[in-house]
PDB file of C-alpha atoms and ligand atoms in Angstrom:
ATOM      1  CA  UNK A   1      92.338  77.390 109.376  1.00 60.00           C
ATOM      2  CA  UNK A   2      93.523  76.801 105.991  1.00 83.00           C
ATOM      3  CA  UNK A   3      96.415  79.002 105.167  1.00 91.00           C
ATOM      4  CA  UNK A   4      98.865  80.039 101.735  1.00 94.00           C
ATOM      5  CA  UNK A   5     102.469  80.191 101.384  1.00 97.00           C
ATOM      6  CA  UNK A   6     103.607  83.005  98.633  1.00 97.00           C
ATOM      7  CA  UNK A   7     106.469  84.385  98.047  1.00 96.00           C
ATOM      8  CA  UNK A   8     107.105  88.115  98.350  1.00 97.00           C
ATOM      9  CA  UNK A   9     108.493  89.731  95.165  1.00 96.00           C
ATOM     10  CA  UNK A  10     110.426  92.494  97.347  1.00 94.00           C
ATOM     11  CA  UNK A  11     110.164  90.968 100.789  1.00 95.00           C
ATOM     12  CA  UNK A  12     110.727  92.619 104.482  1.00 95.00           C
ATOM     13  CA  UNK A  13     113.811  93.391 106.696  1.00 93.00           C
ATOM     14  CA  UNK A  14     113.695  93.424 109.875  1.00 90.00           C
ATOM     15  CA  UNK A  15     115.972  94.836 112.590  1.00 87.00           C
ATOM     16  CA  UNK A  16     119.071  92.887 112.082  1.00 90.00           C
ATOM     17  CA  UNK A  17     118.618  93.620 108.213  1.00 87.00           C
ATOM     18  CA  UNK A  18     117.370  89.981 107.216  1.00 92.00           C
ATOM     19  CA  UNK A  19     115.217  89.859 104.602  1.00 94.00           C
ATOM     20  CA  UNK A  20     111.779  88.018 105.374  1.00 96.00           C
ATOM     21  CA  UNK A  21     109.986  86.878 102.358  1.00 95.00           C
ATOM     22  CA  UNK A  22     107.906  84.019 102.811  1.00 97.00           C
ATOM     23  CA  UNK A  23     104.687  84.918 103.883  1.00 97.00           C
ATOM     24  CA  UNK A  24     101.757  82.964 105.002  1.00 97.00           C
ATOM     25  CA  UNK A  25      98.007  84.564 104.140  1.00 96.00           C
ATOM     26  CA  UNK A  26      94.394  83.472 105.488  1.00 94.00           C
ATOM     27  CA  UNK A  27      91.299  83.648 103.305  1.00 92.00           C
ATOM     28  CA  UNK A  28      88.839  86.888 104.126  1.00 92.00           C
ATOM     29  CA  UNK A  29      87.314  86.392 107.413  1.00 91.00           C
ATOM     30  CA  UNK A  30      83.489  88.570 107.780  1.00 90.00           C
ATOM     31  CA  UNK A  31      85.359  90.320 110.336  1.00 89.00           C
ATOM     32  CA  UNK A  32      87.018  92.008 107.485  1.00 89.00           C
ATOM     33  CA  UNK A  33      84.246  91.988 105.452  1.00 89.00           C
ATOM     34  CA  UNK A  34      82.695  94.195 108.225  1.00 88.00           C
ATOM     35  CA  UNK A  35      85.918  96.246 108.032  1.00 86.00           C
ATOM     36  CA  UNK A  36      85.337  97.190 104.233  1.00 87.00           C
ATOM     37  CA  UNK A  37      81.797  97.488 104.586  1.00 83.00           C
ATOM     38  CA  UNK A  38      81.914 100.103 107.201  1.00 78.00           C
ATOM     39  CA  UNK A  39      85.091 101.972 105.177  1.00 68.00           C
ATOM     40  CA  UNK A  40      85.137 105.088 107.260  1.00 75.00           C
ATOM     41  CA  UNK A  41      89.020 104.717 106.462  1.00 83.00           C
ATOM     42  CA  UNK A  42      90.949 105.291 103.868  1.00 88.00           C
ATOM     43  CA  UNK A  43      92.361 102.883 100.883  1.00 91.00           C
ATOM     44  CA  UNK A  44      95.760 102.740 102.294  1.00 94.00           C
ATOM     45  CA  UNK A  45      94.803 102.038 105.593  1.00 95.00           C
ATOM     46  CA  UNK A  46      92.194  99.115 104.692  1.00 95.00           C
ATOM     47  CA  UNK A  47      95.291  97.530 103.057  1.00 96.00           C
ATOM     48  CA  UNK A  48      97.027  97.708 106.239  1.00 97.00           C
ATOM     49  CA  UNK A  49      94.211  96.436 108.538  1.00 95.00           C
ATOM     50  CA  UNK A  50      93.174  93.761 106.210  1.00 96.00           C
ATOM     51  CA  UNK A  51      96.747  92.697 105.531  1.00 97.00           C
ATOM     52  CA  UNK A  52      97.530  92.389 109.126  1.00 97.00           C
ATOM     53  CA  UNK A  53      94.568  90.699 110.242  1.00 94.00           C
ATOM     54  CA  UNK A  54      95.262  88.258 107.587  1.00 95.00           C
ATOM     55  CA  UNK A  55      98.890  87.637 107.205  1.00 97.00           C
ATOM     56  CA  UNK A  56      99.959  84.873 110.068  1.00 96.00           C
ATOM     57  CA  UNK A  57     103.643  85.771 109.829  1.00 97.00           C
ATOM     58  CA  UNK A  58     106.405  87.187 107.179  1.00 97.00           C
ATOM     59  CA  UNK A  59     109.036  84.788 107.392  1.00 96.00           C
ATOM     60  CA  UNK A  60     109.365  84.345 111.048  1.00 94.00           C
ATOM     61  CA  UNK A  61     108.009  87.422 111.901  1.00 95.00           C
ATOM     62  CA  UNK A  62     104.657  86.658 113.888  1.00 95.00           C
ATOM     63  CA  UNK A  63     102.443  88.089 114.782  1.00 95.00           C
ATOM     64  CA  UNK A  64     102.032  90.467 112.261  1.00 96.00           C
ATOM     65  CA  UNK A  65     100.881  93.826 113.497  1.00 97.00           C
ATOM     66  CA  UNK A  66      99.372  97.097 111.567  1.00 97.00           C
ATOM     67  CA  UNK A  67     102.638  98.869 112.501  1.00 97.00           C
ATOM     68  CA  UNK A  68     103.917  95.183 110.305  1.00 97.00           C
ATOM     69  CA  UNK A  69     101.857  95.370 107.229  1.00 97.00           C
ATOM     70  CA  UNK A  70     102.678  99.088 107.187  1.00 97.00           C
ATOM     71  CA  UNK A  71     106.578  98.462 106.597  1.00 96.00           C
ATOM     72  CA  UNK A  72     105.767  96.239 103.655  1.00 97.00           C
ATOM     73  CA  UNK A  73     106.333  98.058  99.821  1.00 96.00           C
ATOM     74  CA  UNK A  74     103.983  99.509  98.052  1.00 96.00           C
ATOM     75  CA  UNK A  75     104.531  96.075  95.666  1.00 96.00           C
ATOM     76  CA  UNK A  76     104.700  93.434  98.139  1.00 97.00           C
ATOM     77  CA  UNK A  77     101.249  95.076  99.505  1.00 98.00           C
ATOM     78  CA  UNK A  78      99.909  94.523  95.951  1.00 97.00           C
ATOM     79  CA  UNK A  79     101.299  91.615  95.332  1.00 98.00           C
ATOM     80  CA  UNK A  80      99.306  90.028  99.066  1.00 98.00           C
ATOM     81  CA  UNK A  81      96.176  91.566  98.113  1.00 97.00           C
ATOM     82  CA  UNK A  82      96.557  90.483  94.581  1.00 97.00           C
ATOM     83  CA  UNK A  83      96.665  86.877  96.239  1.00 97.00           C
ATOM     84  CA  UNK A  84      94.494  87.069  99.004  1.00 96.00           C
ATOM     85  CA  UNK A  85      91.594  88.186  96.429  1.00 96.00           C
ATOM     86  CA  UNK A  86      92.813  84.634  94.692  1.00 96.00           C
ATOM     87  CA  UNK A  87      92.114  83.271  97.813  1.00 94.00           C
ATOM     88  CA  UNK A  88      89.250  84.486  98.625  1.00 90.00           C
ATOM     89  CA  UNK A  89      86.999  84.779  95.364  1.00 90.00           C
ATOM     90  CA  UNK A  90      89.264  82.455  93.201  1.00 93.00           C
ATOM     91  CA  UNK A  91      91.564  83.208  90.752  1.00 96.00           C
ATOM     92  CA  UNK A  92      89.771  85.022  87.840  1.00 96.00           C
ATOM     93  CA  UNK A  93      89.041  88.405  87.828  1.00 95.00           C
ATOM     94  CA  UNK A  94      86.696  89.670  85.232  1.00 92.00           C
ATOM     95  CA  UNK A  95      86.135  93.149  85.398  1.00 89.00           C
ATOM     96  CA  UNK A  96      83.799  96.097  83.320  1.00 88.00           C
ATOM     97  CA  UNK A  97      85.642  99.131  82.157  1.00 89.00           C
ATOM     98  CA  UNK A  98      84.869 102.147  79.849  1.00 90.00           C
ATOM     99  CA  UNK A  99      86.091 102.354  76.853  1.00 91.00           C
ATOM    100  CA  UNK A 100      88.943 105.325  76.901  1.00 89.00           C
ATOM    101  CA  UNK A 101      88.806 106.119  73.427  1.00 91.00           C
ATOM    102  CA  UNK A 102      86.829 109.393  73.743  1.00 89.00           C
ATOM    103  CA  UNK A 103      85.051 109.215  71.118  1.00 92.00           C
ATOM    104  CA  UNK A 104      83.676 105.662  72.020  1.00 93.00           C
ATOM    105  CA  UNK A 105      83.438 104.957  76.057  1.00 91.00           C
ATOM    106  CA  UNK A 106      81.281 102.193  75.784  1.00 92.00           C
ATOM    107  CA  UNK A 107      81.398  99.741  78.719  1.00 91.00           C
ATOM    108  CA  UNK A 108      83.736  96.388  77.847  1.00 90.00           C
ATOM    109  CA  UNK A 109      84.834  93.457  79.311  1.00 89.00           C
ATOM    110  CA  UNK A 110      88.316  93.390  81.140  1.00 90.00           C
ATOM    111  CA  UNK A 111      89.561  90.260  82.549  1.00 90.00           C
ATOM    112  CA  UNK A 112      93.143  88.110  83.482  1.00 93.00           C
ATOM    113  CA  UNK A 113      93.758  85.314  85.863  1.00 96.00           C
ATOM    114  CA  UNK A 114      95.774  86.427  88.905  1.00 96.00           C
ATOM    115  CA  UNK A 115      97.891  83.366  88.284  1.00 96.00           C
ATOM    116  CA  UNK A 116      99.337  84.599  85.206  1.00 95.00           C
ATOM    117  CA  UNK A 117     100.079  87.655  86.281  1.00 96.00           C
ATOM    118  CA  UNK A 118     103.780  88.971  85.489  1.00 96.00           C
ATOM    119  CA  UNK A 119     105.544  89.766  89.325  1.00 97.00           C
ATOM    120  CA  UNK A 120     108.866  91.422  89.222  1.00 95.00           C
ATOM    121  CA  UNK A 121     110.845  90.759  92.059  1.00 92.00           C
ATOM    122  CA  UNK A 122     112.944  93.193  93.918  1.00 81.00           C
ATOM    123  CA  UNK A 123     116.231  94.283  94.624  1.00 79.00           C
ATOM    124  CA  UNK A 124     117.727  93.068  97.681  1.00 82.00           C
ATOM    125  CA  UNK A 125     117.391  96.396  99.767  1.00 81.00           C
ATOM    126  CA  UNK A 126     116.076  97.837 101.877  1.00 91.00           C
ATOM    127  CA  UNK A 127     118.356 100.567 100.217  1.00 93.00           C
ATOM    128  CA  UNK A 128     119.140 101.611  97.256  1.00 94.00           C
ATOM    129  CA  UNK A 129     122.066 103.464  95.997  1.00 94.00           C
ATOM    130  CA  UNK A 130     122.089 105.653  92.510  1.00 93.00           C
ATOM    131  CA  UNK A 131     124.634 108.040  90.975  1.00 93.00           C
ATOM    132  CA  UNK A 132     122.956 111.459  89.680  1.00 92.00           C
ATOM    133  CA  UNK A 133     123.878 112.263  85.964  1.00 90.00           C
ATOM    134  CA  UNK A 134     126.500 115.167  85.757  1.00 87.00           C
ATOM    135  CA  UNK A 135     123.997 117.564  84.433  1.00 86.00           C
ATOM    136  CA  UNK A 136     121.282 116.413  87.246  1.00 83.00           C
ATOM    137  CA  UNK A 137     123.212 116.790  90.488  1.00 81.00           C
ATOM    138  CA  UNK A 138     123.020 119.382  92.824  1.00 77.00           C
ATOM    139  CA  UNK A 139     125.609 122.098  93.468  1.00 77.00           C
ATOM    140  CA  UNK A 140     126.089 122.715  97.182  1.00 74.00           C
ATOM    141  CA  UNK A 141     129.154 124.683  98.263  1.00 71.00           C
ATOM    142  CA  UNK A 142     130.877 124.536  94.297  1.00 74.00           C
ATOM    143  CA  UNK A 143     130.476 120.651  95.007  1.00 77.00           C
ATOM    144  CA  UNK A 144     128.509 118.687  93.079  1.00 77.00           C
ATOM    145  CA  UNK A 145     126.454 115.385  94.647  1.00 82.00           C
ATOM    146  CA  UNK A 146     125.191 113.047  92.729  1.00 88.00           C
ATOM    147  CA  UNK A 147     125.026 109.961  95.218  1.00 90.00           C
ATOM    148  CA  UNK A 148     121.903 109.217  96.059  1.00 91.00           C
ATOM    149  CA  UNK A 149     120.642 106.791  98.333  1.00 93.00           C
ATOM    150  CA  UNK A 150     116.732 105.752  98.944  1.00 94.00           C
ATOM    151  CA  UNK A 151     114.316 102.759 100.214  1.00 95.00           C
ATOM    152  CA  UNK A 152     111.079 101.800  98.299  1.00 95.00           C
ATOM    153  CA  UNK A 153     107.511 103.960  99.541  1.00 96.00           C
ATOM    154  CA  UNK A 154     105.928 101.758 101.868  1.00 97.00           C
ATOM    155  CA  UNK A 155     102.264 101.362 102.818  1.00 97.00           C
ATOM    156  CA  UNK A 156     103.409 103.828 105.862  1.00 97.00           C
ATOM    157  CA  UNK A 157     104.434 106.412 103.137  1.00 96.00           C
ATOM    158  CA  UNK A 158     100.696 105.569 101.330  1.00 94.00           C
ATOM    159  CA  UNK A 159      98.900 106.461 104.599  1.00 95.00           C
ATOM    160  CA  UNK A 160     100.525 109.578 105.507  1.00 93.00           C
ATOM    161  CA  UNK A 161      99.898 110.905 101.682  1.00 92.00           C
ATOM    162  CA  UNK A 162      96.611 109.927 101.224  1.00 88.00           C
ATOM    163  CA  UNK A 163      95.302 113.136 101.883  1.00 83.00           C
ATOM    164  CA  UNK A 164      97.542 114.579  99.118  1.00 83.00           C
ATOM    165  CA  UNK A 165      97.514 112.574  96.268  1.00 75.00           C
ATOM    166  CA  UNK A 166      93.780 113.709  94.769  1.00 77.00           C
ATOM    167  CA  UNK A 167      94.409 117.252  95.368  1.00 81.00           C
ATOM    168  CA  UNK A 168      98.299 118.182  95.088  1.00 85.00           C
ATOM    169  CA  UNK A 169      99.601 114.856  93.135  1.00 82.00           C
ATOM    170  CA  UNK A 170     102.928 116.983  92.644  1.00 83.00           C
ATOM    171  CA  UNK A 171     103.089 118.031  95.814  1.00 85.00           C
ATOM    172  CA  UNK A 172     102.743 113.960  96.945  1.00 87.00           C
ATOM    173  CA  UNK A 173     105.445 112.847  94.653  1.00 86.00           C
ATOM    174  CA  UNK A 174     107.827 115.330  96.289  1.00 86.00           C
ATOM    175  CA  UNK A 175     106.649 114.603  99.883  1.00 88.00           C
ATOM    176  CA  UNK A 176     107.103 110.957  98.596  1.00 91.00           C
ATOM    177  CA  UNK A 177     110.527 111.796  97.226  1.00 90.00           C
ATOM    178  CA  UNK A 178     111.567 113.664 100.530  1.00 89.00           C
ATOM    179  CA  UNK A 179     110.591 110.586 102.465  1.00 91.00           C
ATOM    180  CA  UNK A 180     112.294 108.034 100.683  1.00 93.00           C
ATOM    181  CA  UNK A 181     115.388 109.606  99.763  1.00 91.00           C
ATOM    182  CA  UNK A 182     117.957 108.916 102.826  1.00 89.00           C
ATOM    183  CA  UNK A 183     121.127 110.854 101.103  1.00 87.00           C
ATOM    184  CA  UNK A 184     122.208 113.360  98.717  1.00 86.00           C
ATOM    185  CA  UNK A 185     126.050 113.161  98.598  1.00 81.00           C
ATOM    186  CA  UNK A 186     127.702 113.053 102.318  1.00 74.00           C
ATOM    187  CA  UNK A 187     124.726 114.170 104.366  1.00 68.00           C
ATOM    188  CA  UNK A 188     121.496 113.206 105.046  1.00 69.00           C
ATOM    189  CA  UNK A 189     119.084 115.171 103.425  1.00 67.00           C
ATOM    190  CA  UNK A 190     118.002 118.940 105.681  1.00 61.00           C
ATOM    191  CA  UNK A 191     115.280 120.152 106.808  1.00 65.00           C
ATOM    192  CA  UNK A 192     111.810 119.646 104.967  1.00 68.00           C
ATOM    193  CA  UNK A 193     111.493 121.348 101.781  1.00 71.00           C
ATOM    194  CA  UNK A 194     114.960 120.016 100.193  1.00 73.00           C
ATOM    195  CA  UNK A 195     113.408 118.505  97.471  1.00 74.00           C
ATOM    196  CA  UNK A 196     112.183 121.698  96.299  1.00 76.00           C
ATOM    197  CA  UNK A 197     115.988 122.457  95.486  1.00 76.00           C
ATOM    198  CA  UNK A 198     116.239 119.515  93.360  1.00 83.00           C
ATOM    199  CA  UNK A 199     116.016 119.781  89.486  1.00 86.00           C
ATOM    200  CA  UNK A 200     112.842 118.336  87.971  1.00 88.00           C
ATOM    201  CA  UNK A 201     115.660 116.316  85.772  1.00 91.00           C
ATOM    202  CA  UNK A 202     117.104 115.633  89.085  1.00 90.00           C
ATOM    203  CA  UNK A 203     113.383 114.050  90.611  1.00 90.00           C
ATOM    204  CA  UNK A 204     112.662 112.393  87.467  1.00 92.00           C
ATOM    205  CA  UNK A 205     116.222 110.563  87.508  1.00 94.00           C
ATOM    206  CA  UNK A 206     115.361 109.524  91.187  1.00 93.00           C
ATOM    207  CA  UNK A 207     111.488 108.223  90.403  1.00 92.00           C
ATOM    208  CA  UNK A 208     112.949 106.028  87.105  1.00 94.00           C
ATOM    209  CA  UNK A 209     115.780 104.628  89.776  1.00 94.00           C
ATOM    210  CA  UNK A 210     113.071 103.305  91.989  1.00 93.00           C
ATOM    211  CA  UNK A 211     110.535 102.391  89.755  1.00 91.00           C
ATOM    212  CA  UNK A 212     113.411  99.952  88.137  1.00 92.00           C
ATOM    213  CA  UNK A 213     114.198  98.722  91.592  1.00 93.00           C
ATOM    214  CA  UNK A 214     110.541  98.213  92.711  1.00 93.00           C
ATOM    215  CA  UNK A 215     109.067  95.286  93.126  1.00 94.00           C
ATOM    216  CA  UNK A 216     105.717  93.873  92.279  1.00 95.00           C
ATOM    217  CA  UNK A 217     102.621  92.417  90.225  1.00 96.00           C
ATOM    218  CA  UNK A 218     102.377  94.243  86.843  1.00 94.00           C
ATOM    219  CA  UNK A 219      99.361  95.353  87.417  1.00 93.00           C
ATOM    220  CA  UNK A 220      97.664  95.918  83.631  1.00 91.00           C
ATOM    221  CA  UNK A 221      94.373  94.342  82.096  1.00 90.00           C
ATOM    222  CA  UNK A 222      94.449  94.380  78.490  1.00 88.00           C
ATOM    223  CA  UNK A 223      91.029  95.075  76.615  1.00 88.00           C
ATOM    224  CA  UNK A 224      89.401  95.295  73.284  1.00 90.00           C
ATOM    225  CA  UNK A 225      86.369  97.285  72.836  1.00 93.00           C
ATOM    226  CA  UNK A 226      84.423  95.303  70.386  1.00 92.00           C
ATOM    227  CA  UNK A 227      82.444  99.028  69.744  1.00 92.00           C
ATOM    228  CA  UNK A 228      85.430 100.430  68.015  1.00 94.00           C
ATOM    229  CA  UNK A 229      87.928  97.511  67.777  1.00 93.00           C
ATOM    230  CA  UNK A 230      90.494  98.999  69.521  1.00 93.00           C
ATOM    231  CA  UNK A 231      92.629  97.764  72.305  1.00 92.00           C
ATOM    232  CA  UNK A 232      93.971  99.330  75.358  1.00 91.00           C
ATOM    233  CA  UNK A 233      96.428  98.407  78.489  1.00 91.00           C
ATOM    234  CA  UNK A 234      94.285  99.547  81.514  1.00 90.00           C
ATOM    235  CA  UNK A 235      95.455  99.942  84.889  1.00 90.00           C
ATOM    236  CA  UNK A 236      94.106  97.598  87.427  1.00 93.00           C
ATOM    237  CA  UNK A 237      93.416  98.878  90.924  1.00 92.00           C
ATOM    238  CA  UNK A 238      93.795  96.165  93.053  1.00 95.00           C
ATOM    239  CA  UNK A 239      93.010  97.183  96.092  1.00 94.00           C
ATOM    240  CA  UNK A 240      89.640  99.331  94.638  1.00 91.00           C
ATOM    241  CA  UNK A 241      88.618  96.224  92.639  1.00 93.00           C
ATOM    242  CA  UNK A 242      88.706  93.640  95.737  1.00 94.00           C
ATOM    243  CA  UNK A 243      87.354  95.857  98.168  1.00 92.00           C
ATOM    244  CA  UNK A 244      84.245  96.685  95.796  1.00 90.00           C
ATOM    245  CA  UNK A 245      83.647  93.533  95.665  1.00 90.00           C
ATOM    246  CA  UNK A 246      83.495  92.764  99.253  1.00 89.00           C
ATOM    247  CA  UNK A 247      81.416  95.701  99.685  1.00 85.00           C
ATOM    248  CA  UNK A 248      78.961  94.285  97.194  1.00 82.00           C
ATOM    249  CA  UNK A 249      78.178  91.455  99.291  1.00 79.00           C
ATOM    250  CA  UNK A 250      77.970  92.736 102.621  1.00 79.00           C
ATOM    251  CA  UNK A 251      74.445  93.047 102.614  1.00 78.00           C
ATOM    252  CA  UNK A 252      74.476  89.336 102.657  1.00 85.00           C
ATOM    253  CA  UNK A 253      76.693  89.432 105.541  1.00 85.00           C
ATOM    254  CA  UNK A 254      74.599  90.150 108.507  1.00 85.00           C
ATOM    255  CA  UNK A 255      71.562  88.183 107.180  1.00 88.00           C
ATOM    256  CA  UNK A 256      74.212  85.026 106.990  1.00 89.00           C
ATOM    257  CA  UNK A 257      75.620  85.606 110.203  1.00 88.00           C
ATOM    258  CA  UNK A 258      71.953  86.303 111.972  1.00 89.00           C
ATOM    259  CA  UNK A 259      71.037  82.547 110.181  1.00 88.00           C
ATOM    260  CA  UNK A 260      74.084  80.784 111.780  1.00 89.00           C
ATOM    261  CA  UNK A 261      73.766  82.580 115.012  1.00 89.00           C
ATOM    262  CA  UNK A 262      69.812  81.665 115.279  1.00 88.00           C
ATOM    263  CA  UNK A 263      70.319  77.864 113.858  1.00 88.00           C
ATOM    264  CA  UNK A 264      74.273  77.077 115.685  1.00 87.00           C
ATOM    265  CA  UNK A 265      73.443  79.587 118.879  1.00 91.00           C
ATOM    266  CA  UNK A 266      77.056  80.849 118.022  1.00 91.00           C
ATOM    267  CA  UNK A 267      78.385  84.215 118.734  1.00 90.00           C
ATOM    268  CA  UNK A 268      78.565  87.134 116.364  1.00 87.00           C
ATOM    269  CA  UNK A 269      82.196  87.250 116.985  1.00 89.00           C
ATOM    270  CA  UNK A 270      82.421  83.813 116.294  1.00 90.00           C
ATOM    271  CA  UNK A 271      81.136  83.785 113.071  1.00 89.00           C
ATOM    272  CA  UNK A 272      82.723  86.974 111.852  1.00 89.00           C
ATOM    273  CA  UNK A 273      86.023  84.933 112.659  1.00 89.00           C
ATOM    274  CA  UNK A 274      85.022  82.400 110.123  1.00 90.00           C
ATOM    275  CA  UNK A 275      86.418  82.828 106.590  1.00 87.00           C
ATOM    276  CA  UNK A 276      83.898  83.620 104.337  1.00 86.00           C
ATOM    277  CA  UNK A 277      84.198  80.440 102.246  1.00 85.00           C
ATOM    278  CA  UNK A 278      83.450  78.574 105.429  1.00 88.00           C
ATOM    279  CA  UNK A 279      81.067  80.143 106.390  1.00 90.00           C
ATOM    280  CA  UNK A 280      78.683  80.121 103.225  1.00 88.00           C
ATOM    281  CA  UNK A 281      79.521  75.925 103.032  1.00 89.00           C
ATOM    282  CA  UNK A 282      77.409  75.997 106.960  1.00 90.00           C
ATOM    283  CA  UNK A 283      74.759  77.558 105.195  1.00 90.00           C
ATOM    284  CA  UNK A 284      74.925  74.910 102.636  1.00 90.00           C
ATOM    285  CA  UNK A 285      74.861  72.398 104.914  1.00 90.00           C
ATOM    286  CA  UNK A 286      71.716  74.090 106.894  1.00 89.00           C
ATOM    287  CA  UNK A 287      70.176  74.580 104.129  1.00 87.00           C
ATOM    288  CA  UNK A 288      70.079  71.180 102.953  1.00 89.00           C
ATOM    289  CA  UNK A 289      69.376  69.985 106.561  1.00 86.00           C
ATOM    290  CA  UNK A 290      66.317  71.747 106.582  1.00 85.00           C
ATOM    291  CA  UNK A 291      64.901  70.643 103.360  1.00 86.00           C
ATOM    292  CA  UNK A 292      65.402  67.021 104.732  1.00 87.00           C
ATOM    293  CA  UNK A 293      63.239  68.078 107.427  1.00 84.00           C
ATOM    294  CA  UNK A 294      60.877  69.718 105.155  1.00 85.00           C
ATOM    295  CA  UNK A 295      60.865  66.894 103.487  1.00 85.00           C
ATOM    296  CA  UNK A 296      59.852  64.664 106.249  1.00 81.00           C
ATOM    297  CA  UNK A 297      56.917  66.675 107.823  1.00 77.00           C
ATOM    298  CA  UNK A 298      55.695  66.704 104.310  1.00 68.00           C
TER     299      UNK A 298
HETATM  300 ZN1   ZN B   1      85.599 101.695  72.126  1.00 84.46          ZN
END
């Protein structure tokens, strides 16, 4: 099966602390089309299943599990999607947003090619050392600490916050912040619930040293709304936007996998293990094979 090198903007380290960035991705298979369609699961974890079951190794790190795709950053897990929706639909996205001028929110065209699409790349990691500002760090004991040492939120920390984020986004950035942050001054951070010790000019010095050290696709559309002329920077959900449209076809799905199975005799698994590019080109094929048939009864 035809596969992609990219090249991780962040990358992963495994035990020994080498850093694994070249990673080798597989075109959607209709096993993970079935996956998305049947999206009992949350976001997060789709990333993780579909990243695993389509990644054939990070650097030499093969096979690459769930417990795998979970360790990768919350960038790097962009940035694979970002190409694996390149590989799998092509490289233009074209998308249909509202307008977010209030007064206006009339539906417009937002659109990019993944290609062009600006990718920061990381720090070397996986941690991250920052010094507090005098005024930020906290007093324990008449001693001040303002070392601070972290690693990037990882598809892992996505998971177990997923429940969070839509109803207590505060409470997710600090659970976020308590899971990432390793140190504050000599000791490792205490008990659960340190965080909540921390000045908000503390936590906002901590979120602007990882967001400078995170790595990533820049993921932005820019749009003008030819209602009211103006123009915005949207975000772009990568993971919403490729997913939806994987959902949108899956109705197709089972009536393209009953065709193969009833013309080829193959087995359901068999042609969920196809990717879905190949899959549609043996439809082609039947198709045309049939109308030369057709063609000679009549
Ligand atoms: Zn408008």
């Amino acid at each position: 099966m035809t596969s992609t090198v990219v090249h991780l903007p962040g990358g992963l380290h495994d035990a020994e602390g080498r850093r694994h960035r070249e990673a080798e991705l597989m075109p959607l298979r209709g096993r993970e089309e079935e996956l998305l369609a049947g999206a009992s699961r949350g976001t997060a974890e789709l990333v993780t299943a579909v990243l695993a079951g389509r990644l054939r190794r990070i650097g030499s790190i093969a096979p690459v599990t769930e417990g795998t795709a979970r360790d990768l950053t919350v960038g790097d897990r962009q940035f694979l999607l970002l190409k694996l929706r390149e590989i799998t639909f092509g490289p233009d996205v074209a998308a249909v947003v509202s307008c977010p001028w209030p007064a206006c929110g009339k539906k417009m065209d937002a659109g990019f090619r993944i290609p062009d699409v600006p990718v920061r790349s990381g720090g070397d990691g996986p941690l991250f050392d920052l010094e507090l500002s005098r005024e930020a760090a906290p007093v324990d004991g008449g001693r001040a600490h303002r070392r601070v040492r972290f690693r990037l939120p990882t598809g892992g920390d996505q998971e177990a916050l997923a429940g969070l984020v839509d109803g207590d986004p505060a409470g997710a950035l600090r659970a976020l912040l308590e899971r990432c942050v390793v140190a504050i001054g000599p000791a490792r951070p205490p008990e659960a619930g340190w965080s909540e010790t921390l000045s908000p000019r503390a936590r906002a010095e901590i979120e602007r040293a990882m967001a400078a050290v995170a790595p990533g696709p820049e993921l932005t559309m820019d749009a003008r709304c030819p209602e009211c002329g103006r123009t915005f920077t949207l975000p772009f959900e990568v993971a919403d936007f490729f997913f939806g449209e994987v959902h949108a076809s899956t109705d197709l799905l089972y009536r393209e996998v009953h065709y193969l199975a009833y013309h080829y005799h193959w087995s359901e698994a068999e042609i969920l293990g196809l990717p879905m590019d190949k899959r549609r080109r043996y439809i082609e094929l039947l198709g045309e094979h049939i109308e030369r048939l057709n063609d000679a009864v009549g």
